[in-house]
Structure formats: C-alpha cells, structure tokens
PDB file of C-alpha atoms in Angstrom:
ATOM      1  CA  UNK A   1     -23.279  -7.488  -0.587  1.00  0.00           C
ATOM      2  CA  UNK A   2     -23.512  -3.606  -1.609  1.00  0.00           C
ATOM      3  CA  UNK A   3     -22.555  -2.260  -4.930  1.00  0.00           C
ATOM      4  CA  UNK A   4     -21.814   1.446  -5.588  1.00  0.00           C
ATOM      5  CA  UNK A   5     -20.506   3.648  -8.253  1.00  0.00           C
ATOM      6  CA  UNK A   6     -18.135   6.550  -7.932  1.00  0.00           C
ATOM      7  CA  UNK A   7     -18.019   9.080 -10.621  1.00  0.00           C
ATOM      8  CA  UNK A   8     -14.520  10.877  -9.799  1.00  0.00           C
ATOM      9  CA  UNK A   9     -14.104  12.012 -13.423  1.00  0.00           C
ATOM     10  CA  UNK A  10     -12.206  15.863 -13.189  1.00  0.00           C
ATOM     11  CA  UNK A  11     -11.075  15.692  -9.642  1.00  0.00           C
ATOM     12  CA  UNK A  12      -7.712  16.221  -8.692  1.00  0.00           C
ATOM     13  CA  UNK A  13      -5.935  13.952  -5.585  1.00  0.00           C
ATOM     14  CA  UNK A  14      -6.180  13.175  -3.068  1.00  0.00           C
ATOM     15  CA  UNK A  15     -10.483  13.628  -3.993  1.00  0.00           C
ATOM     16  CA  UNK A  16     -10.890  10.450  -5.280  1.00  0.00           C
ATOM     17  CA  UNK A  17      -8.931   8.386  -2.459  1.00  0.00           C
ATOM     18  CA  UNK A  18     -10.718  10.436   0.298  1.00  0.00           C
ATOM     19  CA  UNK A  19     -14.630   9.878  -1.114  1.00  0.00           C
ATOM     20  CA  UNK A  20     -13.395   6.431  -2.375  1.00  0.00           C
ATOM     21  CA  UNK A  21     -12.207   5.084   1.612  1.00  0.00           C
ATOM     22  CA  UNK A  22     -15.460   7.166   2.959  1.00  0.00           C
ATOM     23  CA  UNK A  23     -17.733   4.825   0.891  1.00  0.00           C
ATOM     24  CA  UNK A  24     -15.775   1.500   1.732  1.00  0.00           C
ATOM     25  CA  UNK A  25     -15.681   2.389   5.208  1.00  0.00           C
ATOM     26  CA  UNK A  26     -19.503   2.201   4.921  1.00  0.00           C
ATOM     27  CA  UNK A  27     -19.668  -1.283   3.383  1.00  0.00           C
ATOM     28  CA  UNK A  28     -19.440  -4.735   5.264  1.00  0.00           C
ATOM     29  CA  UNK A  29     -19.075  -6.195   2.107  1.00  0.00           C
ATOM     30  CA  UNK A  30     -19.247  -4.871  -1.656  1.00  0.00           C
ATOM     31  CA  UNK A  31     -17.706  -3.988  -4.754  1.00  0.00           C
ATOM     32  CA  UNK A  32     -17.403   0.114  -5.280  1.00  0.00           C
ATOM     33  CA  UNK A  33     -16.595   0.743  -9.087  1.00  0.00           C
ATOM     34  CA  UNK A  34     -14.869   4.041  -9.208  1.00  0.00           C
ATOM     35  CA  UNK A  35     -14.267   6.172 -12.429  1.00  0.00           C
ATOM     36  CA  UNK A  36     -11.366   8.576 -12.801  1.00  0.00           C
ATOM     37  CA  UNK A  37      -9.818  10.446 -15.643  1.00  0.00           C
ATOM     38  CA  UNK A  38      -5.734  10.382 -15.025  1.00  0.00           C
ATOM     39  CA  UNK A  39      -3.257   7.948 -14.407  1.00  0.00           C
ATOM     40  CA  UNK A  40      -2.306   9.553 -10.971  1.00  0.00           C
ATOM     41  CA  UNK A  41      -5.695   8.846  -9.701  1.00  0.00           C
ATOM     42  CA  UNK A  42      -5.560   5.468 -11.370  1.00  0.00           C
ATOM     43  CA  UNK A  43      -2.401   4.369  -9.154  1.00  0.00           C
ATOM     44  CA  UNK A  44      -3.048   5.833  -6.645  1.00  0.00           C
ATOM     45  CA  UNK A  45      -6.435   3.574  -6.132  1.00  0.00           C
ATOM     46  CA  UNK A  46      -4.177   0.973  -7.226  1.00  0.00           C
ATOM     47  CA  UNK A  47      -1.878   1.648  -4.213  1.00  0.00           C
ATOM     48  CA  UNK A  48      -4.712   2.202  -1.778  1.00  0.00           C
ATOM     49  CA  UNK A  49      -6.163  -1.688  -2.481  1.00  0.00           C
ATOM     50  CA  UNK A  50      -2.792  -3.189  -2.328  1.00  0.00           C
ATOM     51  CA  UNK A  51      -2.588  -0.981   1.086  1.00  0.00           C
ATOM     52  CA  UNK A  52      -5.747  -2.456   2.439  1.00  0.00           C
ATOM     53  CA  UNK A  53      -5.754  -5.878   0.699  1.00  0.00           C
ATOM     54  CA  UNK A  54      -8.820  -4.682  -1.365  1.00  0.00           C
ATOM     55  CA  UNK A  55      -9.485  -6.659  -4.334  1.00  0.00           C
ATOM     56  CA  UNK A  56      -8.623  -4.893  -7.482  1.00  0.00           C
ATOM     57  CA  UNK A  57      -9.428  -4.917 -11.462  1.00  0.00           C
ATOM     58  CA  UNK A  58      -9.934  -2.164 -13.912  1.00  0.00           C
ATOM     59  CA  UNK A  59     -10.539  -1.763 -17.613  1.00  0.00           C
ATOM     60  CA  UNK A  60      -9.737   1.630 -19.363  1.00  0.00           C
ATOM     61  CA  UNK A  61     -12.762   3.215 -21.776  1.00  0.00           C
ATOM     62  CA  UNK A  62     -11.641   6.469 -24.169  1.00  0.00           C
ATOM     63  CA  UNK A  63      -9.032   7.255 -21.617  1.00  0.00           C
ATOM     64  CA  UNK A  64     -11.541   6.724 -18.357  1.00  0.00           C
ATOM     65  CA  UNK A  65     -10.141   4.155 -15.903  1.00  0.00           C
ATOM     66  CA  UNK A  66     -13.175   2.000 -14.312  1.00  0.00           C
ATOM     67  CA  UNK A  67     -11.650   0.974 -11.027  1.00  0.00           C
ATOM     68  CA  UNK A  68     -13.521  -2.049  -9.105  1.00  0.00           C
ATOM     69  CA  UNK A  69     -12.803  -2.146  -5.449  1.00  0.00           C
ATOM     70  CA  UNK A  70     -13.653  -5.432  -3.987  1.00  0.00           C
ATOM     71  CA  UNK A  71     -14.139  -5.416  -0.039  1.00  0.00           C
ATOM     72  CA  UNK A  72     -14.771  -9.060   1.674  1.00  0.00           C
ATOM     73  CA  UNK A  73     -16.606  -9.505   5.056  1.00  0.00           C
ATOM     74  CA  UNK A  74     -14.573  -9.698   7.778  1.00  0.00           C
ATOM     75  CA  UNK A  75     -12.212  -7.102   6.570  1.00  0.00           C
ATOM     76  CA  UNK A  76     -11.681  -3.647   8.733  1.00  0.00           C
ATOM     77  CA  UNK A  77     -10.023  -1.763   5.647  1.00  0.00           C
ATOM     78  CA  UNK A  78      -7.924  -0.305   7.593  1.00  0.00           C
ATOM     79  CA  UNK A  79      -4.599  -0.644  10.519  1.00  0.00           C
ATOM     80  CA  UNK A  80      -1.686  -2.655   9.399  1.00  0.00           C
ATOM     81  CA  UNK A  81      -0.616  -1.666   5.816  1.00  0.00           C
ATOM     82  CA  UNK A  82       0.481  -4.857   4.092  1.00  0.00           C
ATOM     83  CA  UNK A  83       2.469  -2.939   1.785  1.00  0.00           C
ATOM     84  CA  UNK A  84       6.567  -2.022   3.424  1.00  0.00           C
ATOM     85  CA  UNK A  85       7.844   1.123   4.538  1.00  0.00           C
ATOM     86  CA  UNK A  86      11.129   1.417   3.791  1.00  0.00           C
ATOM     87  CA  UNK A  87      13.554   3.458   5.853  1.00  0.00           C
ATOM     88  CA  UNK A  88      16.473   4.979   3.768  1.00  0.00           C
ATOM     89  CA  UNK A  89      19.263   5.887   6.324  1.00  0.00           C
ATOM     90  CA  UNK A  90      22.213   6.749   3.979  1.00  0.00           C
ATOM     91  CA  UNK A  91      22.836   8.095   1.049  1.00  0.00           C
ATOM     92  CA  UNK A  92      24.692   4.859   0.182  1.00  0.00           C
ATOM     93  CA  UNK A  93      23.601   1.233   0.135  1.00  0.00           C
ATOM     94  CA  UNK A  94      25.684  -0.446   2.852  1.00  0.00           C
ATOM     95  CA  UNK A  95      28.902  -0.002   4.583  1.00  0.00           C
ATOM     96  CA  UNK A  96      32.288  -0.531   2.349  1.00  0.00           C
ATOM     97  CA  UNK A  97      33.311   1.197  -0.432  1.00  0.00           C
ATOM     98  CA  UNK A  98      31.564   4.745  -1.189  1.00  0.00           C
ATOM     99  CA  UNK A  99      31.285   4.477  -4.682  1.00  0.00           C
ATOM    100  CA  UNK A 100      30.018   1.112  -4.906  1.00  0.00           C
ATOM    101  CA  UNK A 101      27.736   2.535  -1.863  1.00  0.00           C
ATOM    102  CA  UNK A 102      26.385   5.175  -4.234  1.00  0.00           C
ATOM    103  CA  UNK A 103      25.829   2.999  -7.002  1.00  0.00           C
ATOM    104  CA  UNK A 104      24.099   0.502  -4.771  1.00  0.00           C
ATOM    105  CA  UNK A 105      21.923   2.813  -4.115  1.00  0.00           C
ATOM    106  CA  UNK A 106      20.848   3.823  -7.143  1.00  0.00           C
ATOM    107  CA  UNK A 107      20.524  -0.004  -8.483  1.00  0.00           C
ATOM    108  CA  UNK A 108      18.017  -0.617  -5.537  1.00  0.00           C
ATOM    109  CA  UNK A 109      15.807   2.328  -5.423  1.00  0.00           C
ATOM    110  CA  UNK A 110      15.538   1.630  -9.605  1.00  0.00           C
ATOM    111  CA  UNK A 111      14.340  -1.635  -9.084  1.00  0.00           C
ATOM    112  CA  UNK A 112      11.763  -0.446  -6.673  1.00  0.00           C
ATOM    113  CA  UNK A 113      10.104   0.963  -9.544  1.00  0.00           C
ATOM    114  CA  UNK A 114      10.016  -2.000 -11.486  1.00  0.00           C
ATOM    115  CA  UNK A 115       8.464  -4.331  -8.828  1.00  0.00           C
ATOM    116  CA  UNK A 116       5.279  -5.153  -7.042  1.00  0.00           C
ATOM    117  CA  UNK A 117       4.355  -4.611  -4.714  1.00  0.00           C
ATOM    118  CA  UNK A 118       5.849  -0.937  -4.226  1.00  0.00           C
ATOM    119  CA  UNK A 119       6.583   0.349  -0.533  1.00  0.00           C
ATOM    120  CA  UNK A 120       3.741   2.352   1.037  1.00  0.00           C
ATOM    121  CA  UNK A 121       6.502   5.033   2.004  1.00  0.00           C
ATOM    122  CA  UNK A 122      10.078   6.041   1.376  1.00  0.00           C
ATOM    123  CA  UNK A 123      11.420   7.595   4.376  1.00  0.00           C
ATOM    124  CA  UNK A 124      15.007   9.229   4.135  1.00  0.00           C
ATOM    125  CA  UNK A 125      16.758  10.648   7.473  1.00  0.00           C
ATOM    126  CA  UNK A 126      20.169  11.053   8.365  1.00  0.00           C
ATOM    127  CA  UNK A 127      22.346  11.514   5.410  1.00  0.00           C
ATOM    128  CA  UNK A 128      19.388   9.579   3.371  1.00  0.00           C
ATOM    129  CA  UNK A 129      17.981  13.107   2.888  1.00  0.00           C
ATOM    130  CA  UNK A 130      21.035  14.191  -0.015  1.00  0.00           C
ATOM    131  CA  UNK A 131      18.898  11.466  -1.989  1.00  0.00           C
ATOM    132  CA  UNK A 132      15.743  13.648  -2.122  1.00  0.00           C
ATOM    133  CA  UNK A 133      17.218  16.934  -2.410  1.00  0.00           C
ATOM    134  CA  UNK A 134      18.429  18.907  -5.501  1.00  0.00           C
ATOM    135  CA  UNK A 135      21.799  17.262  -7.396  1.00  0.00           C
ATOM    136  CA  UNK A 136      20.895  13.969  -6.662  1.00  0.00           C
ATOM    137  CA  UNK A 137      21.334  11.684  -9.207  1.00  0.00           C
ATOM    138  CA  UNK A 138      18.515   9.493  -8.189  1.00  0.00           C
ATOM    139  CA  UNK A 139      15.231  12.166  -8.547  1.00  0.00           C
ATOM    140  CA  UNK A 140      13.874  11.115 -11.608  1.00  0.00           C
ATOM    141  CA  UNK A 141      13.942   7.711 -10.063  1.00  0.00           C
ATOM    142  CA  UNK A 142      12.222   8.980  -7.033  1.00  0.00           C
ATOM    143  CA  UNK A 143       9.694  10.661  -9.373  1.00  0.00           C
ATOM    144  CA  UNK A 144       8.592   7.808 -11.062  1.00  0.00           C
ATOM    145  CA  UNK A 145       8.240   6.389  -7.924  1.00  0.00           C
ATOM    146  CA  UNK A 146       6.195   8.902  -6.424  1.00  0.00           C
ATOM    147  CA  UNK A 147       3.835   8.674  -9.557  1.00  0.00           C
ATOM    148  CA  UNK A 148       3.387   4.886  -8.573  1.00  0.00           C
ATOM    149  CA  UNK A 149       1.827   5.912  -5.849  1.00  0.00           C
ATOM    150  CA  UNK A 150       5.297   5.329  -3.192  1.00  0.00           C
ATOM    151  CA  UNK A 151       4.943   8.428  -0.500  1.00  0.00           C
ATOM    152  CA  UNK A 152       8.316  10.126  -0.173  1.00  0.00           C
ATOM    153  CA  UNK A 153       9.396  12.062   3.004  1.00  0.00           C
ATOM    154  CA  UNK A 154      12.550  13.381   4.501  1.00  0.00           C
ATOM    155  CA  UNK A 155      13.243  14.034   7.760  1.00  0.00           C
ATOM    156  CA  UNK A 156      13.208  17.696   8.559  1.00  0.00           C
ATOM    157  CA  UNK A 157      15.747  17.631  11.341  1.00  0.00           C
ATOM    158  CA  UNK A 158      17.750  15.920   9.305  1.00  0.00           C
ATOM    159  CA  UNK A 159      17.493  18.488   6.136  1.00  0.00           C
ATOM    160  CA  UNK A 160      17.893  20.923   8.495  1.00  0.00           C
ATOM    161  CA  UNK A 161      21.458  19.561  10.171  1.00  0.00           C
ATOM    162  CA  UNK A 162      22.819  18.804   6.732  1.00  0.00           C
ATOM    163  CA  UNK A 163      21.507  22.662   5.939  1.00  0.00           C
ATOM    164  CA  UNK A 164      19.428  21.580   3.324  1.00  0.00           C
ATOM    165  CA  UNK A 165      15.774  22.391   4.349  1.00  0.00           C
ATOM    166  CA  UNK A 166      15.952  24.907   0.981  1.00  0.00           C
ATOM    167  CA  UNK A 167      17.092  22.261  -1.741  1.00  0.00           C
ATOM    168  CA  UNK A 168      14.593  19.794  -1.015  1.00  0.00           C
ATOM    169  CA  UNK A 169      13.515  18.459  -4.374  1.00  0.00           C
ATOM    170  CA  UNK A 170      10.699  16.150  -4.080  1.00  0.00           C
ATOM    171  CA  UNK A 171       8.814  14.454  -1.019  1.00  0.00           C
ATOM    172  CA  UNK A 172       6.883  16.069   1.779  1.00  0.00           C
ATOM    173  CA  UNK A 173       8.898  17.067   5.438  1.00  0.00           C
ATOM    174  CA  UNK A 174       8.225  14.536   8.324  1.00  0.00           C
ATOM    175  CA  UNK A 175       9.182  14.312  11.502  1.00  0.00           C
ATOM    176  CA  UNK A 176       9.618  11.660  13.950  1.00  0.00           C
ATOM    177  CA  UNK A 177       6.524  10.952  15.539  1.00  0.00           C
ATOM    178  CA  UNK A 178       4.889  10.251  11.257  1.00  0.00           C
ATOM    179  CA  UNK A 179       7.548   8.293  11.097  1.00  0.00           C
ATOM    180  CA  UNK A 180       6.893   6.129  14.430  1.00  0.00           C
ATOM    181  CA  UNK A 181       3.305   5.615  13.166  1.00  0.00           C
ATOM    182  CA  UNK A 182       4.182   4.775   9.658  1.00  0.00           C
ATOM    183  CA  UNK A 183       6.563   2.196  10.751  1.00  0.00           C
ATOM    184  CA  UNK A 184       4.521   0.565  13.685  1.00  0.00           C
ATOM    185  CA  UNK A 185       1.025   0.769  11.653  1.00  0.00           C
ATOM    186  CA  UNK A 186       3.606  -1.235   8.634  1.00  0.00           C
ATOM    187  CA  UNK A 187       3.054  -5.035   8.229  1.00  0.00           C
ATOM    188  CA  UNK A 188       7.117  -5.060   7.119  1.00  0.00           C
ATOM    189  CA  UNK A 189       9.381  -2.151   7.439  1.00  0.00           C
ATOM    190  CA  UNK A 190      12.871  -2.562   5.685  1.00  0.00           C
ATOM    191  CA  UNK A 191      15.635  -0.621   6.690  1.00  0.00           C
ATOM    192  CA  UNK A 192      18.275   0.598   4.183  1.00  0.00           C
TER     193      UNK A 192
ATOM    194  CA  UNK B   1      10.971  -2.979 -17.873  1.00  0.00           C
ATOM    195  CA  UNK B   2       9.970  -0.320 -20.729  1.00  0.00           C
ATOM    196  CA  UNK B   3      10.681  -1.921 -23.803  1.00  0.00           C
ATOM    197  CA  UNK B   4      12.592   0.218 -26.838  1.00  0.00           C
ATOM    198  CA  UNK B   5      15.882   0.526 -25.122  1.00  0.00           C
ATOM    199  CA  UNK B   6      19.142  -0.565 -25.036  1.00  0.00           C
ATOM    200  CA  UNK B   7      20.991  -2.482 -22.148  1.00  0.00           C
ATOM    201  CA  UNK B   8      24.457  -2.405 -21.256  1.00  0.00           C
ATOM    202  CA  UNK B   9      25.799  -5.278 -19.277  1.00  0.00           C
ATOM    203  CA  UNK B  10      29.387  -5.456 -17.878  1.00  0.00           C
ATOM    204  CA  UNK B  11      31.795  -8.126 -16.867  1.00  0.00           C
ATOM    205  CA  UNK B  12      32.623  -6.767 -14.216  1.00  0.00           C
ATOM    206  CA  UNK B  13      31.103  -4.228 -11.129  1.00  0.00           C
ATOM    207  CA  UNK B  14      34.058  -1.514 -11.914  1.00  0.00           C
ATOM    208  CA  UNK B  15      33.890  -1.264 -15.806  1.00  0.00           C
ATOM    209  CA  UNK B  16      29.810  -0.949 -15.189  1.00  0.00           C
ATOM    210  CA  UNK B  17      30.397   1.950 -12.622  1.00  0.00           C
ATOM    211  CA  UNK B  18      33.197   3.501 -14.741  1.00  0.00           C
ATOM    212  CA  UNK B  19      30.776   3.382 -18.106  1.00  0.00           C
ATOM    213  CA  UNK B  20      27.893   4.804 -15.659  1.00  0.00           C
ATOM    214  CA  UNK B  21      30.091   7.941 -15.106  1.00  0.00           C
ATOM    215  CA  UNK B  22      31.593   8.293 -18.335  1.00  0.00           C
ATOM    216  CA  UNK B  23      27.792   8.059 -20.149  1.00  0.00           C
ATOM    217  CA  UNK B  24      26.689  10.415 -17.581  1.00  0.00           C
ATOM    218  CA  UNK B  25      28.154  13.466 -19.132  1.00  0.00           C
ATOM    219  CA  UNK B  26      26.969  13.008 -21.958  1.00  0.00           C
ATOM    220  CA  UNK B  27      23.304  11.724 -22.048  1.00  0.00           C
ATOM    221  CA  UNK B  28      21.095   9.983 -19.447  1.00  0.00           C
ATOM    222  CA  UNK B  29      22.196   6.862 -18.532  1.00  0.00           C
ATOM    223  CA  UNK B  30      19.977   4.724 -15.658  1.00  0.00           C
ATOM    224  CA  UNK B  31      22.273   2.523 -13.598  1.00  0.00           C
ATOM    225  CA  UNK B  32      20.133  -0.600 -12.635  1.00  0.00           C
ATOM    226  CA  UNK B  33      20.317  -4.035 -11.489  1.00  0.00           C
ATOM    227  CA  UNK B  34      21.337  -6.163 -14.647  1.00  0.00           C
ATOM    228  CA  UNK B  35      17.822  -8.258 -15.862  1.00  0.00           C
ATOM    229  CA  UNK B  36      17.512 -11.477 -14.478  1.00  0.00           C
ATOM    230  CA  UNK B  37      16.739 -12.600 -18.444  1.00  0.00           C
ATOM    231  CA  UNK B  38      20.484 -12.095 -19.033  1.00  0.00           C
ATOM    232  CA  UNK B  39      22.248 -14.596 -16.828  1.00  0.00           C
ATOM    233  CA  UNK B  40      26.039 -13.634 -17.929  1.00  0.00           C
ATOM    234  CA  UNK B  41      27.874 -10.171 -16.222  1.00  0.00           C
ATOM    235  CA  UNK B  42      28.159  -8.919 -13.076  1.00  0.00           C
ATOM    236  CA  UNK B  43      25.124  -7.371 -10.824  1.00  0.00           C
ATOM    237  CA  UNK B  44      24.902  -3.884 -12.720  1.00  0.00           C
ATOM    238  CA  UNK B  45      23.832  -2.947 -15.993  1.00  0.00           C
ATOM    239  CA  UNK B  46      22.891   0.362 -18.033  1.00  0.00           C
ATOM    240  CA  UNK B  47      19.976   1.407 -20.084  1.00  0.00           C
ATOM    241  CA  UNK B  48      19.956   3.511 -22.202  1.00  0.00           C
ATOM    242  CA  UNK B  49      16.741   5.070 -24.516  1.00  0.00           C
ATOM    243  CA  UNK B  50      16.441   4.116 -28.079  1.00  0.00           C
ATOM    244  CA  UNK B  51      16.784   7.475 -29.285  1.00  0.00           C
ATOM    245  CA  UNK B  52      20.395   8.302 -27.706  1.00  0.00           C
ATOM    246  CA  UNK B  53      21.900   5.229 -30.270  1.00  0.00           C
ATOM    247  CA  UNK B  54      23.767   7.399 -32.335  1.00  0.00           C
ATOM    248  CA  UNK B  55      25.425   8.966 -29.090  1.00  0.00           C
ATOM    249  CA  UNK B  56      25.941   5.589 -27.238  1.00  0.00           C
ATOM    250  CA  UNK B  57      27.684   4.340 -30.141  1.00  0.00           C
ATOM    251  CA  UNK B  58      30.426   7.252 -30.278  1.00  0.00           C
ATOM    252  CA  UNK B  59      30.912   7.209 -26.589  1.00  0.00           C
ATOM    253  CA  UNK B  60      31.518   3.297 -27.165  1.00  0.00           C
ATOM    254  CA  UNK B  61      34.119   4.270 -29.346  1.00  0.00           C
ATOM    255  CA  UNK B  62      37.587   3.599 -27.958  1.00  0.00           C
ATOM    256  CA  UNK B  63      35.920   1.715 -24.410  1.00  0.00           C
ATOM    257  CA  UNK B  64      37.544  -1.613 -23.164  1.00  0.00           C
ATOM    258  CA  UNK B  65      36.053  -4.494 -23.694  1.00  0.00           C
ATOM    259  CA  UNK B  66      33.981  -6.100 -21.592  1.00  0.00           C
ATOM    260  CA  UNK B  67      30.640  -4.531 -21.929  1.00  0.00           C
ATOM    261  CA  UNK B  68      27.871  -6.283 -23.937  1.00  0.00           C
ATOM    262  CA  UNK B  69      24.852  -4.524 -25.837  1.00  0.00           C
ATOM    263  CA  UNK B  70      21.319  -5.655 -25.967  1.00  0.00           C
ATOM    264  CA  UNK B  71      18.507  -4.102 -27.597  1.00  0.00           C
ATOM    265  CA  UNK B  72      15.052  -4.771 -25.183  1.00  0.00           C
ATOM    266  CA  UNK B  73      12.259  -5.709 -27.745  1.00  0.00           C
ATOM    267  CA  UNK B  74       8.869  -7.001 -26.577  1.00  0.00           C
ATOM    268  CA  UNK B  75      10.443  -7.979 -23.581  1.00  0.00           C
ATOM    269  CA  UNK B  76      12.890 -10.292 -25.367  1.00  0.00           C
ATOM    270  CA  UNK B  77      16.706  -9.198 -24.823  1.00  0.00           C
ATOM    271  CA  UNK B  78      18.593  -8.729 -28.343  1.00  0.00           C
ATOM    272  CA  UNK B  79      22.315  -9.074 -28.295  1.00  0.00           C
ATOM    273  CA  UNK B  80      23.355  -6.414 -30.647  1.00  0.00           C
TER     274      UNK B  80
END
C-alpha cells in the first residue's frame, strides 16, 4: 500500500485534479493526501472521488483543506463514472402546462444543489440551452452548481439555431460527439 | 439547506407560482421544492434570505391566504 503527499497549495484548476489523477494512476493501492488552498479545488477533489469511487475524508487547517484520497486494489480509477449525467432537453420540466413547466424546472435543478451525489455533467440542447444563457432565471442556480463541481455545457448547434451562441452565460460549448462519450462512459444518465 | 432564512410554503401549486412572480420584482426569491421536514402544502415553496424580512413582510401585505412562514434555524423549521 503506497502513501503520498500532494502539496497543491496556490494552484489554480484544473492543476490540482490533473497532478492529483497522474499520481493515483500510478498506485495499485494507496492513500494520496492532497493539500489545497480554495474551496473550488476542495470540491472539485470531492467530485473527482465520488467520480471514481475513491475513498474520501478531509479536515480543514487555517483555511488549508487536507484531502485523503483512498484507492483500493482492484480498482482501475477510471471508465464508467458512477456519478449521472443529466441531459436537460427543454427549458421546461415536462409536457403540460408552460408555466408549471418553467417552474418545474427551476424546483428540480435547485434541488440538485442540495443533494448528493451531484451529476457529473449538465448537458442542455434543444431549447434546454435558454436555461444557460443570459435572462434566465435559473443562473445563479446553475452557478452554485458549477462551484459543486457539476460540469455545465450547451449544445452549440443548438445555441446557434435558437441564435444565441452570443448570450451564453455560463457552461462550456459541446457538441455531439462529448456528449455521446459523456453519456455512454455514465453509469446512469437521466434525461430531463 | 443554508440555515438563516425564511421559507414560504403554499397550499396550493398556483398561489406558490403566483407569490414566486410577484416576490420576483422585488427581491430574490428561490423557487424550490417545499422541505420534506414540513409535511403540510403543496410541492413548491419559497426562500427567502434573512436579511430581505422587512421587504417580505410588506409584499405580504394585502396577499391571500394560504401561504405559511417558517423561519429555518439550525436546521429546525420555525413557524413564524
């Protein structure tokens, strides 16, 4: 069983994630206790063991999370994501009335935020995109979601039918063959 | 759920999404599902921060009934 120490204090993401999976891809077995200095680092290691079904504890010392990675023998680290993808298809939550469509919608992706384990990915196509883009009223929901360590994307054909490749307001472009992999390397994908 | 805020639950779905719009012109209202802790309502509820009180309570002026108040204390639901 190896044990090894990260000292990720000062760098920004994705750093720590990157140097953090290179060491873990080196161990059969081991605990790697990584250090890092902000809360977006923090759960975003957080994220990556629930991802790869790492075991996970941490203590906090004068604002310096101590991360402890736990990998068991017998465990690759890597392929199917335990955690879902969820694919957002519609800027409203099921078929009926608009508005209660709308606020559906909203209700849902809140309580994303508020339980575990979070989706790997949020993936918005079709008329999902409006969600993402500037004047939604879900954003700052989306935010805290994306500081939780949830990836966001939008489809870019999609922003660019609905002529709003300029008012994207959070998430990263994808297209369709990320979002083939994402959902067929996912242990559950949830469609929306 | 973060704790120091108020919840508004509803009995029923349109008085919740009527009080969502109504609140949104004025301050920042989150619609979410209504907490499992609080068995009685229908399926969506409000919160609201702390801090906005003073404005919640003058938009609550003159609203229907039907909408119940809870103050979310170390995690314990206050009826208000």
């Amino acid at each position: 069983m190896e044990q090894k120490e990260l000292n990720a204090i000062g760098w920004q993401c994705p750093k720590p994630i990157i140097e953090t999976k290179k060491i873990l891809d080196s161990f059969t077995e081991g605990i790697l206790t990584v250090r890092v200095d902000n809360a977006v680092a923090f759960n975003n290691l957080r994220s990556f063991a629930e991802d790869k079904g790492l075991g996970f504890s941490s203590e906090e010392e004068n604002d310096i999370y101590v991360v402890h990675l736990q990998k068991t023998a017998g465990h690759d680290g890597g392929g199917v994501s335990g955690r879902p993808v969820v694919v957002v298809s519609s800027d409203k939550f099921g078929k009926g009335s608009d508005v209660l469509g709308e606020n559906l919608m909203k209700s849902y992706l809140y309580s994303l935020t508020e339980v575990n384990p979070k989706p790997q990915s949020l993936i918005f196509v079709n008329s999902g995109v409006f969600l993402a883009c500037q004047d939604s009223a879900v954003l700052d929901t989306l935010a805290t979601l994306e500081e939780q360590g949830v990836e966001i994307f939008a489809c870019g054909a999609c922003l660019n039918f609905y002529d709003l490749s300029e008012r994207l307001a959070i998430g990263k472009v994808g297209n369709m063959y990320m979002f083939v992999e994402k959902m067929n390397n996912a242990a559950n994908c949830i469609f929306i | 759920m973060s704790t120091g805020c108020f919840v508004l639950t509803f009995d029923s779905t349109h008085q919740a999404i009527a009080m969502e719009k109504r609140l949104q012109g004025i301050f920042q209202a989150q619609l979410m599902p209504t907490p499992r802790q609080i068995t009685s309502g229908c399926g969506f509820a409000i919160k609201v921060k702390e801090a906005e009180r003073r404005q919640l309570d003058e938009a609550l002026q003159g609203a229907e009934p039907g909408y119940h108040l809870y103050l979310l204390e170390n995690g314990d639901y206050i009826r208000q």
